[in-house]
Amino acid sequence: AHTSKFVQVENDTRFLRPRSSDVEEQDPWQRRLADLQEDSQRKLNAAISMLSTHLTKLPGGSVVMEIGSRCGDFAIDLARRFPDLRIQPVEGFGQTSPSLHLLLQAHIADYNKENVGDGAQKVLPPKVLESTRCERWALEFGRNVGAVLAVNVIQYFGKDVLNDLIGGCRRVLGVGGLLIICGPCFDGIGPPADSRLLYDEGLKRFAAEGSMRRPACSPLRWSMPDAPQLRQYGEAAGLEFVEQRRVGAADGCVAVVFRQHMPPPKPPPPLLLVQNSVSTSGSGGRRRSSQKSRP
């Protein structure tokens, strides 16, 4: 199987800063929004550059799961830049709004409809997975996924969900498959920057306030994870640690990469899955869920 190629997307003007004459006519809120959009695009480009060093080594036709797909923008960007790979958007790792999933489905369907032919790679239909039922992942995806990506979402998961997520990836990645976690993270190298501490505190406060407004829902446990802890989770699950690197400028964005170096465990018998499902859905046996709720 041939390795996949990387396509440099040119003239992507979605987040370009307005012309200076336009900026002068904007109010402060519009200028601030333009700054945030440009910063988001810069971080996205840095993440894509890091991903390309790994994804281009995958065989053509490999399935790449993107965890936390939101509205599908990043999944579509991946399909445009890596046309030899099959991009699988995934949501459900938390209290995902049903309307968000409907929006994700509609966005992917519109993209696929508009990009038929000319060698365009369609994005696979979105799927919903639960981190607390990772034993079911192999039934959905098999056991030969080429890569699992979690880009700029790990701060919304909480430690328990992250641990379950990594365990689920161990079940679906084929030998040589990659798990790439990329986002705001304490790298464990020296004292953290003040900006990272402030961001972490802001996440926790926002989550606490949101949980108070929705007492009937599971509490949100947003925070910046620690890269050394991610490595511990991965190695405990049986994945091989590949590298840890900073992504982009000094923004506190860190990538942690793991590789599946041995065959994934076989899924349990279907009868056992049914029994587990019944036991975890009862009123007295509901599993904990440190889940996210994102716009």
PDB file of C-alpha atoms in Angstrom:
ATOM      1  CA  ALA A   1       0.000   0.000   0.000  1.00  0.00           C
ATOM      2  CA  HIS A   2       1.298   3.423  -0.893  1.00  0.00           C
ATOM      3  CA  THR A   3       1.707   6.125   1.713  1.00  0.00           C
ATOM      4  CA  SER A   4      -0.757   9.008   1.737  1.00  0.00           C
ATOM      5  CA  LYS A   5      -0.017  12.462   0.401  1.00  0.00           C
ATOM      6  CA  PHE A   6      -0.386  15.899   1.929  1.00  0.00           C
ATOM      7  CA  VAL A   7      -2.019  18.690  -0.069  1.00  0.00           C
ATOM      8  CA  GLN A   8      -1.048  22.242   0.784  1.00  0.00           C
ATOM      9  CA  VAL A   9      -4.292  24.224   0.686  1.00  0.00           C
ATOM     10  CA  GLU A  10      -3.748  27.601  -0.905  1.00  0.00           C
ATOM     11  CA  ASN A  11      -5.844  30.759  -0.749  1.00  0.00           C
ATOM     12  CA  ASP A  12      -7.840  29.704   2.290  1.00  0.00           C
ATOM     13  CA  THR A  13      -9.301  33.079   3.220  1.00  0.00           C
ATOM     14  CA  ARG A  14     -11.767  32.039   5.900  1.00  0.00           C
ATOM     15  CA  PHE A  15      -9.771  33.594   8.723  1.00  0.00           C
ATOM     16  CA  LEU A  16      -7.618  36.165   6.995  1.00  0.00           C
ATOM     17  CA  ARG A  17      -7.392  39.532   8.731  1.00  0.00           C
ATOM     18  CA  PRO A  18      -9.481  42.214   6.993  1.00  0.00           C
ATOM     19  CA  ARG A  19      -7.766  44.906   4.971  1.00  0.00           C
ATOM     20  CA  SER A  20      -6.505  47.860   6.997  1.00  0.00           C
ATOM     21  CA  SER A  21      -9.205  50.137   5.574  1.00  0.00           C
ATOM     22  CA  ASP A  22     -11.855  47.657   6.727  1.00  0.00           C
ATOM     23  CA  VAL A  23     -10.324  47.381  10.197  1.00  0.00           C
ATOM     24  CA  GLU A  24     -10.595  51.120  10.721  1.00  0.00           C
ATOM     25  CA  GLU A  25     -14.339  50.903  10.107  1.00  0.00           C
ATOM     26  CA  GLN A  26     -14.852  48.010  12.523  1.00  0.00           C
ATOM     27  CA  ASP A  27     -15.895  48.422  16.127  1.00  0.00           C
ATOM     28  CA  PRO A  28     -13.652  46.973  18.885  1.00  0.00           C
ATOM     29  CA  TRP A  29     -15.718  43.781  19.072  1.00  0.00           C
ATOM     30  CA  GLN A  30     -15.249  43.069  15.362  1.00  0.00           C
ATOM     31  CA  ARG A  31     -11.522  43.695  15.615  1.00  0.00           C
ATOM     32  CA  ARG A  32     -11.297  41.379  18.615  1.00  0.00           C
ATOM     33  CA  LEU A  33     -13.225  38.698  16.734  1.00  0.00           C
ATOM     34  CA  ALA A  34     -10.861  39.062  13.768  1.00  0.00           C
ATOM     35  CA  ASP A  35      -7.881  38.642  16.116  1.00  0.00           C
ATOM     36  CA  LEU A  36      -9.384  35.482  17.613  1.00  0.00           C
ATOM     37  CA  GLN A  37     -10.160  34.022  14.190  1.00  0.00           C
ATOM     38  CA  GLU A  38      -6.651  34.686  12.967  1.00  0.00           C
ATOM     39  CA  ASP A  39      -5.187  33.145  16.115  1.00  0.00           C
ATOM     40  CA  SER A  40      -7.413  30.090  15.664  1.00  0.00           C
ATOM     41  CA  GLN A  41      -6.277  29.665  12.065  1.00  0.00           C
ATOM     42  CA  ARG A  42      -2.630  30.020  13.077  1.00  0.00           C
ATOM     43  CA  LYS A  43      -2.996  27.282  15.681  1.00  0.00           C
ATOM     44  CA  LEU A  44      -4.868  25.096  13.191  1.00  0.00           C
ATOM     45  CA  ASN A  45      -2.057  25.471  10.650  1.00  0.00           C
ATOM     46  CA  ALA A  46       0.517  24.530  13.306  1.00  0.00           C
ATOM     47  CA  ALA A  47      -1.502  21.433  14.235  1.00  0.00           C
ATOM     48  CA  ILE A  48      -1.880  20.427  10.572  1.00  0.00           C
ATOM     49  CA  SER A  49       1.870  20.805  10.052  1.00  0.00           C
ATOM     50  CA  MET A  50       2.555  18.532  13.025  1.00  0.00           C
ATOM     51  CA  LEU A  51      -0.036  15.977  11.900  1.00  0.00           C
ATOM     52  CA  SER A  52       1.403  15.837   8.394  1.00  0.00           C
ATOM     53  CA  THR A  53       4.681  14.368   9.696  1.00  0.00           C
ATOM     54  CA  HIS A  54       2.725  11.329  10.884  1.00  0.00           C
ATOM     55  CA  LEU A  55      -0.360  11.035   8.679  1.00  0.00           C
ATOM     56  CA  THR A  56       1.641  11.046   5.429  1.00  0.00           C
ATOM     57  CA  LYS A  57       3.268   7.798   6.573  1.00  0.00           C
ATOM     58  CA  LEU A  58      -0.073   5.969   6.775  1.00  0.00           C
ATOM     59  CA  PRO A  59      -1.076   3.681   3.905  1.00  0.00           C
ATOM     60  CA  GLY A  60      -3.537   5.168   1.449  1.00  0.00           C
ATOM     61  CA  GLY A  61      -7.135   4.383   2.369  1.00  0.00           C
ATOM     62  CA  SER A  62      -6.465   4.300   6.118  1.00  0.00           C
ATOM     63  CA  VAL A  63      -9.330   5.370   8.381  1.00  0.00           C
ATOM     64  CA  VAL A  64      -8.542   8.379  10.570  1.00  0.00           C
ATOM     65  CA  MET A  65     -10.950   9.046  13.437  1.00  0.00           C
ATOM     66  CA  GLU A  66     -11.282  12.648  14.537  1.00  0.00           C
ATOM     67  CA  ILE A  67     -12.558  12.827  18.116  1.00  0.00           C
ATOM     68  CA  GLY A  68     -14.739  15.783  19.084  1.00  0.00           C
ATOM     69  CA  SER A  69     -15.642  16.912  15.567  1.00  0.00           C
ATOM     70  CA  ARG A  70     -18.042  19.701  16.635  1.00  0.00           C
ATOM     71  CA  CYS A  71     -19.486  21.076  13.368  1.00  0.00           C
ATOM     72  CA  GLY A  72     -17.040  19.148  11.155  1.00  0.00           C
ATOM     73  CA  ASP A  73     -14.782  21.996  10.008  1.00  0.00           C
ATOM     74  CA  PHE A  74     -11.551  20.272  11.029  1.00  0.00           C
ATOM     75  CA  ALA A  75     -12.638  16.910   9.594  1.00  0.00           C
ATOM     76  CA  ILE A  76     -13.329  18.609   6.259  1.00  0.00           C
ATOM     77  CA  ASP A  77      -9.974  20.374   6.397  1.00  0.00           C
ATOM     78  CA  LEU A  78      -8.277  17.022   6.981  1.00  0.00           C
ATOM     79  CA  ALA A  79     -10.092  15.498   4.000  1.00  0.00           C
ATOM     80  CA  ARG A  80      -8.940  18.373   1.774  1.00  0.00           C
ATOM     81  CA  ARG A  81      -5.324  18.140   2.909  1.00  0.00           C
ATOM     82  CA  PHE A  82      -5.029  14.343   3.103  1.00  0.00           C
ATOM     83  CA  PRO A  83      -7.144  13.116   0.166  1.00  0.00           C
ATOM     84  CA  ASP A  84      -5.780   9.543   0.360  1.00  0.00           C
ATOM     85  CA  LEU A  85      -7.134   9.036   3.883  1.00  0.00           C
ATOM     86  CA  ARG A  86     -10.694   8.268   4.972  1.00  0.00           C
ATOM     87  CA  ILE A  87     -11.699  10.804   7.627  1.00  0.00           C
ATOM     88  CA  GLN A  88     -14.217   9.642  10.234  1.00  0.00           C
ATOM     89  CA  PRO A  89     -15.813  12.427  12.350  1.00  0.00           C
ATOM     90  CA  VAL A  90     -16.808  11.318  15.844  1.00  0.00           C
ATOM     91  CA  GLU A  91     -18.831  13.037  18.567  1.00  0.00           C
ATOM     92  CA  GLY A  92     -20.420  11.922  21.799  1.00  0.00           C
ATOM     93  CA  PHE A  93     -17.624  12.245  24.353  1.00  0.00           C
ATOM     94  CA  GLY A  94     -19.776  14.196  26.725  1.00  0.00           C
ATOM     95  CA  GLN A  95     -23.055  16.028  26.936  1.00  0.00           C
ATOM     96  CA  THR A  96     -23.094  16.811  23.238  1.00  0.00           C
ATOM     97  CA  SER A  97     -26.192  18.684  22.196  1.00  0.00           C
ATOM     98  CA  PRO A  98     -28.375  16.713  19.754  1.00  0.00           C
ATOM     99  CA  SER A  99     -28.612  19.860  17.665  1.00  0.00           C
ATOM    100  CA  LEU A 100     -24.810  19.958  17.400  1.00  0.00           C
ATOM    101  CA  HIS A 101     -24.748  16.407  16.048  1.00  0.00           C
ATOM    102  CA  LEU A 102     -27.478  17.249  13.544  1.00  0.00           C
ATOM    103  CA  LEU A 103     -25.438  20.257  12.440  1.00  0.00           C
ATOM    104  CA  LEU A 104     -22.368  18.025  12.085  1.00  0.00           C
ATOM    105  CA  GLN A 105     -24.308  15.555   9.936  1.00  0.00           C
ATOM    106  CA  ALA A 106     -25.704  18.320   7.733  1.00  0.00           C
ATOM    107  CA  HIS A 107     -22.322  20.005   7.299  1.00  0.00           C
ATOM    108  CA  ILE A 108     -20.595  16.772   6.276  1.00  0.00           C
ATOM    109  CA  ALA A 109     -23.458  15.862   3.920  1.00  0.00           C
ATOM    110  CA  ASP A 110     -23.268  19.293   2.253  1.00  0.00           C
ATOM    111  CA  TYR A 111     -19.501  19.003   1.814  1.00  0.00           C
ATOM    112  CA  ASN A 112     -19.749  15.537   0.298  1.00  0.00           C
ATOM    113  CA  LYS A 113     -22.514  16.672  -2.062  1.00  0.00           C
ATOM    114  CA  GLU A 114     -20.482  19.657  -3.258  1.00  0.00           C
ATOM    115  CA  ASN A 115     -17.240  17.712  -3.678  1.00  0.00           C
ATOM    116  CA  VAL A 116     -18.184  14.811  -5.907  1.00  0.00           C
ATOM    117  CA  GLY A 117     -15.637  13.756  -8.481  1.00  0.00           C
ATOM    118  CA  ASP A 118     -12.334  15.457  -9.341  1.00  0.00           C
ATOM    119  CA  GLY A 119     -10.596  13.069  -6.970  1.00  0.00           C
ATOM    120  CA  ALA A 120     -12.243  14.646  -3.922  1.00  0.00           C
ATOM    121  CA  GLN A 121     -12.190  12.489  -0.823  1.00  0.00           C
ATOM    122  CA  LYS A 122     -15.569  12.298   0.853  1.00  0.00           C
ATOM    123  CA  VAL A 123     -15.759  12.491   4.633  1.00  0.00           C
ATOM    124  CA  LEU A 124     -17.324   9.408   6.212  1.00  0.00           C
ATOM    125  CA  PRO A 125     -20.747   9.860   7.883  1.00  0.00           C
ATOM    126  CA  PRO A 126     -20.338  11.054  11.495  1.00  0.00           C
ATOM    127  CA  LYS A 127     -20.722   8.569  14.332  1.00  0.00           C
ATOM    128  CA  VAL A 128     -21.469   8.885  18.024  1.00  0.00           C
ATOM    129  CA  LEU A 129     -19.296   7.029  20.535  1.00  0.00           C
ATOM    130  CA  GLU A 130     -19.341   6.999  24.321  1.00  0.00           C
ATOM    131  CA  SER A 131     -16.073   6.955  26.221  1.00  0.00           C
ATOM    132  CA  THR A 132     -17.619   4.884  28.999  1.00  0.00           C
ATOM    133  CA  ARG A 133     -18.451   2.076  26.547  1.00  0.00           C
ATOM    134  CA  CYS A 134     -15.124   1.744  24.795  1.00  0.00           C
ATOM    135  CA  GLU A 135     -15.572  -2.043  24.554  1.00  0.00           C
ATOM    136  CA  ARG A 136     -18.099  -1.320  21.778  1.00  0.00           C
ATOM    137  CA  TRP A 137     -15.689   0.684  19.646  1.00  0.00           C
ATOM    138  CA  ALA A 138     -14.305  -2.350  17.823  1.00  0.00           C
ATOM    139  CA  LEU A 139     -17.854  -3.310  16.805  1.00  0.00           C
ATOM    140  CA  GLU A 140     -18.257   0.120  15.162  1.00  0.00           C
ATOM    141  CA  PHE A 141     -14.830   0.499  13.537  1.00  0.00           C
ATOM    142  CA  GLY A 142     -13.162  -2.894  13.550  1.00  0.00           C
ATOM    143  CA  ARG A 143      -9.618  -3.249  14.813  1.00  0.00           C
ATOM    144  CA  ASN A 144      -7.542  -1.693  12.046  1.00  0.00           C
ATOM    145  CA  VAL A 145      -7.978   2.096  12.341  1.00  0.00           C
ATOM    146  CA  GLY A 146      -4.947   3.970  11.031  1.00  0.00           C
ATOM    147  CA  ALA A 147      -5.014   6.910  13.438  1.00  0.00           C
ATOM    148  CA  VAL A 148      -7.132   8.585  16.098  1.00  0.00           C
ATOM    149  CA  LEU A 149      -6.851  12.362  16.448  1.00  0.00           C
ATOM    150  CA  ALA A 150      -7.987  14.488  19.392  1.00  0.00           C
ATOM    151  CA  VAL A 151      -7.149  18.087  18.469  1.00  0.00           C
ATOM    152  CA  ASN A 152      -8.058  20.968  20.767  1.00  0.00           C
ATOM    153  CA  VAL A 153     -10.669  18.998  22.703  1.00  0.00           C
ATOM    154  CA  ILE A 154      -8.832  17.283  25.576  1.00  0.00           C
ATOM    155  CA  GLN A 155      -9.330  20.241  27.931  1.00  0.00           C
ATOM    156  CA  TYR A 156     -13.087  19.559  27.839  1.00  0.00           C
ATOM    157  CA  PHE A 157     -12.963  15.863  28.726  1.00  0.00           C
ATOM    158  CA  GLY A 158     -11.754  15.491  32.292  1.00  0.00           C
ATOM    159  CA  LYS A 159      -9.259  12.904  33.517  1.00  0.00           C
ATOM    160  CA  ASP A 160     -11.663   9.950  33.642  1.00  0.00           C
ATOM    161  CA  VAL A 161     -12.880  10.445  30.086  1.00  0.00           C
ATOM    162  CA  LEU A 162      -9.305  10.888  28.832  1.00  0.00           C
ATOM    163  CA  ASN A 163      -8.317   7.603  30.415  1.00  0.00           C
ATOM    164  CA  ASP A 164     -11.325   5.842  28.844  1.00  0.00           C
ATOM    165  CA  LEU A 165     -10.608   7.488  25.491  1.00  0.00           C
ATOM    166  CA  ILE A 166      -7.053   6.176  25.404  1.00  0.00           C
ATOM    167  CA  GLY A 167      -8.259   2.705  26.405  1.00  0.00           C
ATOM    168  CA  GLY A 168     -10.808   2.785  23.573  1.00  0.00           C
ATOM    169  CA  CYS A 169      -8.120   3.743  21.063  1.00  0.00           C
ATOM    170  CA  ARG A 170      -6.086   0.728  22.106  1.00  0.00           C
ATOM    171  CA  ARG A 171      -9.051  -1.444  21.046  1.00  0.00           C
ATOM    172  CA  VAL A 172      -9.471  -0.077  17.515  1.00  0.00           C
ATOM    173  CA  LEU A 173      -5.993   0.901  16.294  1.00  0.00           C
ATOM    174  CA  GLY A 174      -4.298  -1.574  13.993  1.00  0.00           C
ATOM    175  CA  VAL A 175      -0.666  -2.494  14.504  1.00  0.00           C
ATOM    176  CA  GLY A 176       1.342   0.645  13.704  1.00  0.00           C
ATOM    177  CA  GLY A 177      -1.729   2.850  14.177  1.00  0.00           C
ATOM    178  CA  LEU A 178      -1.316   6.211  15.886  1.00  0.00           C
ATOM    179  CA  LEU A 179      -3.072   8.108  18.647  1.00  0.00           C
ATOM    180  CA  ILE A 180      -2.279  11.823  18.397  1.00  0.00           C
ATOM    181  CA  ILE A 181      -3.486  14.100  21.196  1.00  0.00           C
ATOM    182  CA  CYS A 182      -2.895  17.783  20.549  1.00  0.00           C
ATOM    183  CA  GLY A 183      -4.111  20.781  22.500  1.00  0.00           C
ATOM    184  CA  PRO A 184      -3.587  23.036  25.520  1.00  0.00           C
ATOM    185  CA  CYS A 185      -1.601  21.018  28.006  1.00  0.00           C
ATOM    186  CA  PHE A 186       0.915  21.358  30.822  1.00  0.00           C
ATOM    187  CA  ASP A 187       4.069  19.861  29.339  1.00  0.00           C
ATOM    188  CA  GLY A 188       5.697  18.996  32.664  1.00  0.00           C
ATOM    189  CA  ILE A 189       8.887  20.798  31.639  1.00  0.00           C
ATOM    190  CA  GLY A 190       9.674  23.612  34.033  1.00  0.00           C
ATOM    191  CA  PRO A 191       7.148  25.935  35.673  1.00  0.00           C
ATOM    192  CA  PRO A 192       3.998  26.615  33.612  1.00  0.00           C
ATOM    193  CA  ALA A 193       3.527  30.035  32.067  1.00  0.00           C
ATOM    194  CA  ASP A 194       1.121  32.449  33.717  1.00  0.00           C
ATOM    195  CA  SER A 195      -1.070  32.439  30.600  1.00  0.00           C
ATOM    196  CA  ARG A 196      -1.528  28.666  30.882  1.00  0.00           C
ATOM    197  CA  LEU A 197      -2.392  28.889  34.581  1.00  0.00           C
ATOM    198  CA  LEU A 198      -4.947  31.603  33.848  1.00  0.00           C
ATOM    199  CA  TYR A 199      -6.457  29.549  31.017  1.00  0.00           C
ATOM    200  CA  ASP A 200      -6.703  26.490  33.242  1.00  0.00           C
ATOM    201  CA  GLU A 201      -8.367  28.491  36.004  1.00  0.00           C
ATOM    202  CA  GLY A 202     -10.762  30.045  33.500  1.00  0.00           C
ATOM    203  CA  LEU A 203     -11.790  26.599  32.256  1.00  0.00           C
ATOM    204  CA  LYS A 204     -12.482  25.380  35.773  1.00  0.00           C
ATOM    205  CA  ARG A 205     -14.496  28.447  36.751  1.00  0.00           C
ATOM    206  CA  PHE A 206     -16.566  28.411  33.576  1.00  0.00           C
ATOM    207  CA  ALA A 207     -17.282  24.698  34.040  1.00  0.00           C
ATOM    208  CA  ALA A 208     -18.250  25.213  37.685  1.00  0.00           C
ATOM    209  CA  GLU A 209     -20.634  28.036  36.785  1.00  0.00           C
ATOM    210  CA  GLY A 210     -22.137  25.998  33.956  1.00  0.00           C
ATOM    211  CA  SER A 211     -22.665  23.022  36.246  1.00  0.00           C
ATOM    212  CA  MET A 212     -24.459  25.205  38.779  1.00  0.00           C
ATOM    213  CA  ARG A 213     -26.847  26.435  36.092  1.00  0.00           C
ATOM    214  CA  ARG A 214     -27.616  22.839  35.043  1.00  0.00           C
ATOM    215  CA  PRO A 215     -27.826  20.844  38.292  1.00  0.00           C
ATOM    216  CA  ALA A 216     -29.671  17.947  36.614  1.00  0.00           C
ATOM    217  CA  CYS A 217     -26.692  17.234  34.308  1.00  0.00           C
ATOM    218  CA  SER A 218     -23.368  15.640  35.119  1.00  0.00           C
ATOM    219  CA  PRO A 219     -20.852  18.202  36.413  1.00  0.00           C
ATOM    220  CA  LEU A 220     -18.382  19.568  33.901  1.00  0.00           C
ATOM    221  CA  ARG A 221     -14.731  18.899  34.731  1.00  0.00           C
ATOM    222  CA  TRP A 222     -12.857  21.090  32.293  1.00  0.00           C
ATOM    223  CA  SER A 223      -9.142  21.641  32.878  1.00  0.00           C
ATOM    224  CA  MET A 224      -5.812  21.480  31.114  1.00  0.00           C
ATOM    225  CA  PRO A 225      -4.376  17.957  31.344  1.00  0.00           C
ATOM    226  CA  ASP A 226      -0.762  17.128  32.075  1.00  0.00           C
ATOM    227  CA  ALA A 227       1.334  15.602  29.278  1.00  0.00           C
ATOM    228  CA  PRO A 228       3.164  13.254  31.696  1.00  0.00           C
ATOM    229  CA  GLN A 229      -0.217  11.979  32.875  1.00  0.00           C
ATOM    230  CA  LEU A 230      -1.318  11.394  29.277  1.00  0.00           C
ATOM    231  CA  ARG A 231       1.838   9.366  28.727  1.00  0.00           C
ATOM    232  CA  GLN A 232       1.072   7.353  31.853  1.00  0.00           C
ATOM    233  CA  TYR A 233      -2.467   6.626  30.617  1.00  0.00           C
ATOM    234  CA  GLY A 234      -1.203   5.570  27.187  1.00  0.00           C
ATOM    235  CA  GLU A 235       1.509   3.254  28.417  1.00  0.00           C
ATOM    236  CA  ALA A 236      -0.829   1.726  31.007  1.00  0.00           C
ATOM    237  CA  ALA A 237      -3.280   0.965  28.182  1.00  0.00           C
ATOM    238  CA  GLY A 238      -0.552  -0.830  26.232  1.00  0.00           C
ATOM    239  CA  LEU A 239       0.360   1.862  23.698  1.00  0.00           C
ATOM    240  CA  GLU A 240       3.936   2.757  22.825  1.00  0.00           C
ATOM    241  CA  PHE A 241       4.957   6.370  23.529  1.00  0.00           C
ATOM    242  CA  VAL A 242       6.402   7.989  20.385  1.00  0.00           C
ATOM    243  CA  GLU A 243       7.007  11.644  21.150  1.00  0.00           C
ATOM    244  CA  GLN A 244       5.932  14.788  22.953  1.00  0.00           C
ATOM    245  CA  ARG A 245       6.439  18.157  21.309  1.00  0.00           C
ATOM    246  CA  ARG A 246       5.281  21.721  21.535  1.00  0.00           C
ATOM    247  CA  VAL A 247       3.109  22.837  18.641  1.00  0.00           C
ATOM    248  CA  GLY A 248       3.385  26.355  17.266  1.00  0.00           C
ATOM    249  CA  ALA A 249       4.696  29.271  19.267  1.00  0.00           C
ATOM    250  CA  ALA A 250       4.642  29.557  23.051  1.00  0.00           C
ATOM    251  CA  ASP A 251       0.889  28.964  23.298  1.00  0.00           C
ATOM    252  CA  GLY A 252       0.971  25.996  25.660  1.00  0.00           C
ATOM    253  CA  CYS A 253      -0.184  23.655  22.875  1.00  0.00           C
ATOM    254  CA  VAL A 254       1.412  20.230  23.181  1.00  0.00           C
ATOM    255  CA  ALA A 255       1.198  17.100  21.035  1.00  0.00           C
ATOM    256  CA  VAL A 256       1.561  13.636  22.561  1.00  0.00           C
ATOM    257  CA  VAL A 257       1.839  10.732  20.111  1.00  0.00           C
ATOM    258  CA  PHE A 258       1.398   7.005  20.778  1.00  0.00           C
ATOM    259  CA  ARG A 259       1.701   3.960  18.516  1.00  0.00           C
ATOM    260  CA  GLN A 260      -0.077   0.624  18.611  1.00  0.00           C
ATOM    261  CA  HIS A 261       2.857  -1.797  18.664  1.00  0.00           C
ATOM    262  CA  MET A 262       0.944  -5.029  19.194  1.00  0.00           C
ATOM    263  CA  PRO A 263      -2.428  -6.393  18.064  1.00  0.00           C
ATOM    264  CA  PRO A 264      -5.446  -4.843  19.803  1.00  0.00           C
ATOM    265  CA  PRO A 265      -7.316  -6.960  22.356  1.00  0.00           C
ATOM    266  CA  LYS A 266     -10.186  -9.021  21.036  1.00  0.00           C
ATOM    267  CA  PRO A 267     -13.639  -7.610  21.804  1.00  0.00           C
ATOM    268  CA  PRO A 268     -15.694  -9.457  24.427  1.00  0.00           C
ATOM    269  CA  PRO A 269     -18.526 -11.761  23.289  1.00  0.00           C
ATOM    270  CA  PRO A 270     -21.757  -9.960  22.294  1.00  0.00           C
ATOM    271  CA  LEU A 271     -23.628 -11.496  25.262  1.00  0.00           C
ATOM    272  CA  LEU A 272     -21.129  -9.962  27.669  1.00  0.00           C
ATOM    273  CA  LEU A 273     -21.558  -6.574  25.996  1.00  0.00           C
ATOM    274  CA  VAL A 274     -25.320  -6.770  26.540  1.00  0.00           C
ATOM    275  CA  GLN A 275     -24.835  -7.703  30.204  1.00  0.00           C
ATOM    276  CA  ASN A 276     -22.407  -4.808  30.712  1.00  0.00           C
ATOM    277  CA  SER A 277     -24.820  -2.423  29.021  1.00  0.00           C
ATOM    278  CA  VAL A 278     -27.649  -3.472  31.335  1.00  0.00           C
ATOM    279  CA  SER A 279     -25.496  -3.244  34.452  1.00  0.00           C
ATOM    280  CA  THR A 280     -24.198   0.259  33.649  1.00  0.00           C
ATOM    281  CA  SER A 281     -27.572   1.680  32.673  1.00  0.00           C
ATOM    282  CA  GLY A 282     -29.384   0.757  35.875  1.00  0.00           C
ATOM    283  CA  SER A 283     -30.206   3.345  38.499  1.00  0.00           C
ATOM    284  CA  GLY A 284     -27.715   1.941  40.965  1.00  0.00           C
ATOM    285  CA  GLY A 285     -24.877   1.123  38.589  1.00  0.00           C
ATOM    286  CA  ARG A 286     -24.494   4.195  36.412  1.00  0.00           C
ATOM    287  CA  ARG A 287     -20.875   4.880  35.652  1.00  0.00           C
ATOM    288  CA  ARG A 288     -19.283   8.226  36.308  1.00  0.00           C
ATOM    289  CA  SER A 289     -19.095  10.610  33.384  1.00  0.00           C
ATOM    290  CA  SER A 290     -16.716  13.571  33.395  1.00  0.00           C
ATOM    291  CA  GLN A 291     -18.139  14.891  30.216  1.00  0.00           C
ATOM    292  CA  LYS A 292     -17.921  17.992  28.150  1.00  0.00           C
ATOM    293  CA  SER A 293     -20.540  20.341  26.852  1.00  0.00           C
ATOM    294  CA  ARG A 294     -19.139  22.566  24.130  1.00  0.00           C
ATOM    295  CA  PRO A 295     -20.635  25.079  21.780  1.00  0.00           C
TER     296      PRO A 295
END
